[in-house]
Every structure is written in structure tokens, then in C-alpha cells.
């Protein structure tokens, strides 16, 4: 244990909390008083900053990190189960792509645990110095938050993996999930159509960009439907159910063309001149995608394109 040096000019351990606050502020006047006071409250016992308070915080953080590590281990086990469950259909992109995404998420979660552990070790026994104590306490608080993030990510991944296994096991569940995705595209298209009823420049641009999403998402759904048909066949399910879904995708593309024409007719020529290149750039960014696509990434591209306050530079729409 590092010695407590409250008799030295810059020590804070053993001081009343308010005195420690003043000493930390004196060491760096740019710090916020309320933030310093709030941080030191985490290591205060009997109205003073104590080594026991710091050790208690370290212990609490260690427990939170251990919980995160356990949840990551459970997520790893769930992933291995899901990979085994999907082995028979892992030749299909609709399955392999999901497994790749889950594994990428899992690898990120697992990598963050030892990183946080190393950071915890680094600050767990600060010397009695105003800067060192305050920075250590701040780092410990950050580690707590980041460990909670890891735990949440691991829990969410485990839930997604369980849902994935249920999806693998049930043709009906796969069909419903597909229809829900088609509903998302239909809702985006309806939002664009409704915008034609009360247009301003920003609304017109957003609706025009939203229409450009539809063909890309429909193309992805077509590719998925082809592979769901293969999965259904392997499960011995008649593929007659596909016809209605194919018709719905055709209808979405047709409606997108109609809404695009409505927007072209309703848009002020000045808006079209101002934003023509932005829309064309967005369309080109989408056109490089090939199924299977990551819908979240495509929608993030849409958010970049619609942000008029910022120059638009496409990111990567590949998974």
C-alpha cells in the first residue's frame, strides 16, 4: 500500500473532503468544482478522503468488471451453440452473415475486458497526490461505466443469439421476421410519400434520399428470400409462400418509382439544383453495396446525407 502523505503540500488522503476539493482545484484550476466534489464523494468515509474509500471503489469496480467478464463468457458459449446450430445451413449468406456479425461483436466485447482490467490495475493504488488521486478516481468511475457497457453488450448479444437459434429452428419465425423487414421498407416509403403533402426544402431532401434507400433494401430482401426458400426446402416446407412476398417486393419498387416522380414534380427547382449532387452522391454510395447488406450501416449513410449542416462525404456502406 502506498503511504498516505497528508502532511505534504499536495496530498489529499486523510483530508476533509472539502479541503481535498480545494487542493485538487488548486492543482488544476481548469477543473469543475462540482465534478471534483462528486468524484471524491466516491472515496469519502467519515467526511474525509481515505485510502479505505479508494480501496472500496477499486473493489466495487473489480466486481463490476468480473460480472462483465462472466457475461462475455456466457455470450461466447451462446455463440458456440448458435454456430453449431447453424452449421447445416452455414453455406447460405443469410446465415453466415449473421454469424460473422455476432462473432465480430463478441470479439469486441471480449477484447474490452482485459483492456479494462489493465486500466484498473494501473490506477488501483494511486500515490497520495492531488492529481494522481483525482485522475485515479475519475478513471475508476469511467471503468465502471465501460464495464457496464460491456455487460450490456454481452447480454444483448446473448439475447440476439438465442433469438437467432429460434429463427433457425422455425420457418414460420423466419417468414415473420422477413415480413417485418419488408414493413420497415414500406414505412420508409410511406414517410417519403407523406412528405409530399407538406414540403419544405429539408423535408423534400430527406424524402428524396429515403426513396433512394428502397431499391437497395428491396434487393437485399430478394437475396434473403432466395435463401429462405432454400432453407424452407431443406425443412420440407412448400415454397408457395414465396410468391406473395415476391409480389410485395415488386410493389415496393413500383411505389418507390411513383414516389420519386411525385417528389421530382413537387420539389422547387431551386432545391433540386442545390441538392442534386448530394442525392446523386448518396445514390452512388448505395450502388456499391451487394447483398447481404448491414441495414444499420445503410441508414447511417442516410443520416450523413440528410444532415444539411455538414458537407456530405460518403462513408462505407459495406458491412
PDB file of N, CA and C in Angstrom, residues 64-114:
ATOM      1  N   UNK A  64     -17.647  -5.238 -10.741  1.00  0.00           N
ATOM      2  CA  UNK A  64     -18.388  -4.925 -11.960  1.00  0.00           C
ATOM      3  C   UNK A  64     -17.678  -5.500 -13.180  1.00  0.00           C
ATOM      4  N   UNK A  65     -16.362  -5.411 -13.157  1.00  0.00           N
ATOM      5  CA  UNK A  65     -15.590  -5.934 -14.284  1.00  0.00           C
ATOM      6  C   UNK A  65     -15.662  -7.457 -14.331  1.00  0.00           C
ATOM      7  N   UNK A  66     -15.654  -8.088 -13.153  1.00  0.00           N
ATOM      8  CA  UNK A  66     -15.777  -9.550 -13.102  1.00  0.00           C
ATOM      9  C   UNK A  66     -17.127  -9.991 -13.648  1.00  0.00           C
ATOM     10  N   UNK A  67     -18.178  -9.225 -13.334  1.00  0.00           N
ATOM     11  CA  UNK A  67     -19.510  -9.538 -13.866  1.00  0.00           C
ATOM     12  C   UNK A  67     -19.516  -9.421 -15.382  1.00  0.00           C
ATOM     13  N   UNK A  68     -18.886  -8.358 -15.892  1.00  0.00           N
ATOM     14  CA  UNK A  68     -18.806  -8.181 -17.343  1.00  0.00           C
ATOM     15  C   UNK A  68     -18.067  -9.345 -17.996  1.00  0.00           C
ATOM     16  N   UNK A  69     -16.990  -9.787 -17.353  1.00  0.00           N
ATOM     17  CA  UNK A  69     -16.217 -10.904 -17.896  1.00  0.00           C
ATOM     18  C   UNK A  69     -17.063 -12.177 -17.926  1.00  0.00           C
ATOM     19  N   UNK A  70     -17.821 -12.405 -16.869  1.00  0.00           N
ATOM     20  CA  UNK A  70     -18.685 -13.588 -16.824  1.00  0.00           C
ATOM     21  C   UNK A  70     -19.733 -13.543 -17.929  1.00  0.00           C
ATOM     22  N   UNK A  71     -20.320 -12.357 -18.128  1.00  0.00           N
ATOM     23  CA  UNK A  71     -21.341 -12.231 -19.180  1.00  0.00           C
ATOM     24  C   UNK A  71     -20.724 -12.445 -20.564  1.00  0.00           C
ATOM     25  N   UNK A  72     -19.490 -11.989 -20.747  1.00  0.00           N
ATOM     26  CA  UNK A  72     -18.800 -12.218 -22.017  1.00  0.00           C
ATOM     27  C   UNK A  72     -18.567 -13.708 -22.235  1.00  0.00           C
ATOM     28  N   UNK A  73     -18.220 -14.415 -21.169  1.00  0.00           N
ATOM     29  CA  UNK A  73     -18.025 -15.861 -21.281  1.00  0.00           C
ATOM     30  C   UNK A  73     -19.330 -16.567 -21.639  1.00  0.00           C
ATOM     31  N   UNK A  74     -20.432 -16.107 -21.049  1.00  0.00           N
ATOM     32  CA  UNK A  74     -21.735 -16.684 -21.380  1.00  0.00           C
ATOM     33  C   UNK A  74     -22.102 -16.398 -22.832  1.00  0.00           C
ATOM     34  N   UNK A  75     -21.763 -15.201 -23.282  1.00  0.00           N
ATOM     35  CA  UNK A  75     -22.031 -14.856 -24.689  1.00  0.00           C
ATOM     36  C   UNK A  75     -21.203 -15.742 -25.616  1.00  0.00           C
ATOM     37  N   UNK A  76     -19.965 -16.015 -25.249  1.00  0.00           N
ATOM     38  CA  UNK A  76     -19.128 -16.910 -26.056  1.00  0.00           C
ATOM     39  C   UNK A  76     -19.764 -18.295 -26.140  1.00  0.00           C
ATOM     40  N   UNK A  77     -20.243 -18.796 -25.010  1.00  0.00           N
ATOM     41  CA  UNK A  77     -20.894 -20.107 -25.005  1.00  0.00           C
ATOM     42  C   UNK A  77     -22.137 -20.102 -25.892  1.00  0.00           C
ATOM     43  N   UNK A  78     -22.913 -19.004 -25.802  1.00  0.00           N
ATOM     44  CA  UNK A  78     -24.119 -18.899 -26.625  1.00  0.00           C
ATOM     45  C   UNK A  78     -23.753 -18.839 -28.103  1.00  0.00           C
ATOM     46  N   UNK A  79     -22.657 -18.163 -28.425  1.00  0.00           N
ATOM     47  CA  UNK A  79     -22.238 -18.092 -29.822  1.00  0.00           C
ATOM     48  C   UNK A  79     -21.826 -19.467 -30.341  1.00  0.00           C
ATOM     49  N   UNK A  80     -21.091 -20.202 -29.549  1.00  0.00           N
ATOM     50  CA  UNK A  80     -20.670 -21.538 -29.991  1.00  0.00           C
ATOM     51  C   UNK A  80     -21.885 -22.434 -30.213  1.00  0.00           C
ATOM     52  N   UNK A  81     -22.887 -22.305 -29.339  1.00  0.00           N
ATOM     53  CA  UNK A  81     -24.118 -23.074 -29.523  1.00  0.00           C
ATOM     54  C   UNK A  81     -24.816 -22.675 -30.825  1.00  0.00           C
ATOM     55  N   UNK A  82     -24.870 -21.351 -31.075  1.00  0.00           N
ATOM     56  CA  UNK A  82     -25.534 -20.864 -32.283  1.00  0.00           C
ATOM     57  C   UNK A  82     -24.779 -21.301 -33.533  1.00  0.00           C
ATOM     58  N   UNK A  83     -23.469 -21.267 -33.478  1.00  0.00           N
ATOM     59  CA  UNK A  83     -22.679 -21.688 -34.633  1.00  0.00           C
ATOM     60  C   UNK A  83     -22.908 -23.170 -34.923  1.00  0.00           C
ATOM     61  N   UNK A  84     -22.984 -23.971 -33.881  1.00  0.00           N
ATOM     62  CA  UNK A  84     -23.263 -25.394 -34.077  1.00  0.00           C
ATOM     63  C   UNK A  84     -24.662 -25.595 -34.656  1.00  0.00           C
ATOM     64  N   UNK A  85     -25.618 -24.825 -34.136  1.00  0.00           N
ATOM     65  CA  UNK A  85     -26.995 -24.961 -34.616  1.00  0.00           C
ATOM     66  C   UNK A  85     -27.110 -24.565 -36.079  1.00  0.00           C
ATOM     67  N   UNK A  86     -26.283 -23.620 -36.521  1.00  0.00           N
ATOM     68  CA  UNK A  86     -26.364 -23.152 -37.895  1.00  0.00           C
ATOM     69  C   UNK A  86     -25.421 -23.849 -38.854  1.00  0.00           C
ATOM     70  N   UNK A  87     -24.689 -24.831 -38.384  1.00  0.00           N
ATOM     71  CA  UNK A  87     -23.667 -25.463 -39.218  1.00  0.00           C
ATOM     72  C   UNK A  87     -24.242 -26.060 -40.504  1.00  0.00           C
ATOM     73  N   UNK A  88     -25.436 -26.621 -40.419  1.00  0.00           N
ATOM     74  CA  UNK A  88     -26.011 -27.289 -41.587  1.00  0.00           C
ATOM     75  C   UNK A  88     -26.416 -26.316 -42.679  1.00  0.00           C
ATOM     76  N   UNK A  89     -26.599 -25.040 -42.346  1.00  0.00           N
ATOM     77  CA  UNK A  89     -27.015 -24.044 -43.345  1.00  0.00           C
ATOM     78  C   UNK A  89     -26.023 -22.888 -43.429  1.00  0.00           C
ATOM     79  N   UNK A  90     -24.825 -23.105 -42.907  1.00  0.00           N
ATOM     80  CA  UNK A  90     -23.820 -22.036 -42.895  1.00  0.00           C
ATOM     81  C   UNK A  90     -23.292 -21.728 -44.293  1.00  0.00           C
ATOM     82  N   UNK A  91     -23.650 -22.543 -45.276  1.00  0.00           N
ATOM     83  CA  UNK A  91     -23.264 -22.240 -46.654  1.00  0.00           C
ATOM     84  C   UNK A  91     -24.088 -21.112 -47.245  1.00  0.00           C
ATOM     85  N   UNK A  92     -25.167 -20.738 -46.582  1.00  0.00           N
ATOM     86  CA  UNK A  92     -26.050 -19.668 -47.053  1.00  0.00           C
ATOM     87  C   UNK A  92     -25.639 -18.338 -46.437  1.00  0.00           C
ATOM     88  N   UNK A  93     -25.589 -17.294 -47.262  1.00  0.00           N
ATOM     89  CA  UNK A  93     -25.181 -15.983 -46.768  1.00  0.00           C
ATOM     90  C   UNK A  93     -26.091 -15.475 -45.661  1.00  0.00           C
ATOM     91  N   UNK A  94     -27.377 -15.784 -45.762  1.00  0.00           N
ATOM     92  CA  UNK A  94     -28.327 -15.279 -44.779  1.00  0.00           C
ATOM     93  C   UNK A  94     -27.992 -15.785 -43.376  1.00  0.00           C
ATOM     94  N   UNK A  95     -27.321 -16.930 -43.302  1.00  0.00           N
ATOM     95  CA  UNK A  95     -26.873 -17.483 -42.023  1.00  0.00           C
ATOM     96  C   UNK A  95     -25.443 -17.069 -41.726  1.00  0.00           C
ATOM     97  N   UNK A  96     -24.561 -17.262 -42.689  1.00  0.00           N
ATOM     98  CA  UNK A  96     -23.140 -16.964 -42.475  1.00  0.00           C
ATOM     99  C   UNK A  96     -22.919 -15.502 -42.125  1.00  0.00           C
ATOM    100  N   UNK A  97     -23.665 -14.610 -42.764  1.00  0.00           N
ATOM    101  CA  UNK A  97     -23.512 -13.177 -42.493  1.00  0.00           C
ATOM    102  C   UNK A  97     -23.903 -12.853 -41.067  1.00  0.00           C
ATOM    103  N   UNK A  98     -24.987 -13.444 -40.599  1.00  0.00           N
ATOM    104  CA  UNK A  98     -25.404 -13.216 -39.214  1.00  0.00           C
ATOM    105  C   UNK A  98     -24.336 -13.719 -38.238  1.00  0.00           C
ATOM    106  N   UNK A  99     -23.831 -14.912 -38.499  1.00  0.00           N
ATOM    107  CA  UNK A  99     -22.810 -15.468 -37.610  1.00  0.00           C
ATOM    108  C   UNK A  99     -21.548 -14.610 -37.606  1.00  0.00           C
ATOM    109  N   UNK A 100     -21.181 -14.091 -38.765  1.00  0.00           N
ATOM    110  CA  UNK A 100     -19.999 -13.227 -38.830  1.00  0.00           C
ATOM    111  C   UNK A 100     -20.198 -11.965 -37.985  1.00  0.00           C
ATOM    112  N   UNK A 101     -21.377 -11.398 -38.066  1.00  0.00           N
ATOM    113  CA  UNK A 101     -21.645 -10.179 -37.290  1.00  0.00           C
ATOM    114  C   UNK A 101     -21.638 -10.472 -35.792  1.00  0.00           C
ATOM    115  N   UNK A 102     -22.249 -11.582 -35.420  1.00  0.00           N
ATOM    116  CA  UNK A 102     -22.249 -11.943 -33.997  1.00  0.00           C
ATOM    117  C   UNK A 102     -20.829 -12.168 -33.494  1.00  0.00           C
ATOM    118  N   UNK A 103     -20.022 -12.843 -34.300  1.00  0.00           N
ATOM    119  CA  UNK A 103     -18.656 -13.118 -33.877  1.00  0.00           C
ATOM    120  C   UNK A 103     -17.842 -11.828 -33.768  1.00  0.00           C
ATOM    121  N   UNK A 104     -18.054 -10.907 -34.684  1.00  0.00           N
ATOM    122  CA  UNK A 104     -17.351  -9.630 -34.625  1.00  0.00           C
ATOM    123  C   UNK A 104     -17.719  -8.880 -33.349  1.00  0.00           C
ATOM    124  N   UNK A 105     -19.001  -8.858 -33.037  1.00  0.00           N
ATOM    125  CA  UNK A 105     -19.450  -8.212 -31.799  1.00  0.00           C
ATOM    126  C   UNK A 105     -18.850  -8.891 -30.579  1.00  0.00           C
ATOM    127  N   UNK A 106     -18.849 -10.210 -30.585  1.00  0.00           N
ATOM    128  CA  UNK A 106     -18.305 -10.974 -29.468  1.00  0.00           C
ATOM    129  C   UNK A 106     -16.817 -10.702 -29.290  1.00  0.00           C
ATOM    130  N   UNK A 107     -16.068 -10.681 -30.382  1.00  0.00           N
ATOM    131  CA  UNK A 107     -14.629 -10.419 -30.287  1.00  0.00           C
ATOM    132  C   UNK A 107     -14.364  -9.043 -29.683  1.00  0.00           C
ATOM    133  N   UNK A 108     -15.177  -8.073 -30.052  1.00  0.00           N
ATOM    134  CA  UNK A 108     -15.028  -6.729 -29.498  1.00  0.00           C
ATOM    135  C   UNK A 108     -15.307  -6.729 -28.001  1.00  0.00           C
ATOM    136  N   UNK A 109     -16.373  -7.403 -27.605  1.00  0.00           N
ATOM    137  CA  UNK A 109     -16.723  -7.484 -26.180  1.00  0.00           C
ATOM    138  C   UNK A 109     -15.605  -8.147 -25.393  1.00  0.00           C
ATOM    139  N   UNK A 110     -15.108  -9.255 -25.903  1.00  0.00           N
ATOM    140  CA  UNK A 110     -14.062  -9.995 -25.195  1.00  0.00           C
ATOM    141  C   UNK A 110     -12.769  -9.189 -25.109  1.00  0.00           C
ATOM    142  N   UNK A 111     -12.453  -8.417 -26.125  1.00  0.00           N
ATOM    143  CA  UNK A 111     -11.210  -7.640 -26.114  1.00  0.00           C
ATOM    144  C   UNK A 111     -11.256  -6.511 -25.107  1.00  0.00           C
ATOM    145  N   UNK A 112     -12.447  -5.987 -24.849  1.00  0.00           N
ATOM    146  CA  UNK A 112     -12.559  -4.842 -23.946  1.00  0.00           C
ATOM    147  C   UNK A 112     -12.344  -5.218 -22.490  1.00  0.00           C
ATOM    148  N   UNK A 113     -12.612  -6.473 -22.126  1.00  0.00           N
ATOM    149  CA  UNK A 113     -12.462  -6.886 -20.723  1.00  0.00           C
ATOM    150  C   UNK A 113     -11.013  -6.791 -20.248  1.00  0.00           C
ATOM    151  N   UNK A 114     -10.045  -7.415 -20.928  1.00  0.00           N
ATOM    152  CA  UNK A 114      -8.660  -7.293 -20.454  1.00  0.00           C
ATOM    153  C   UNK A 114      -8.128  -5.863 -20.548  1.00  0.00           C
TER     154      UNK A 114
END
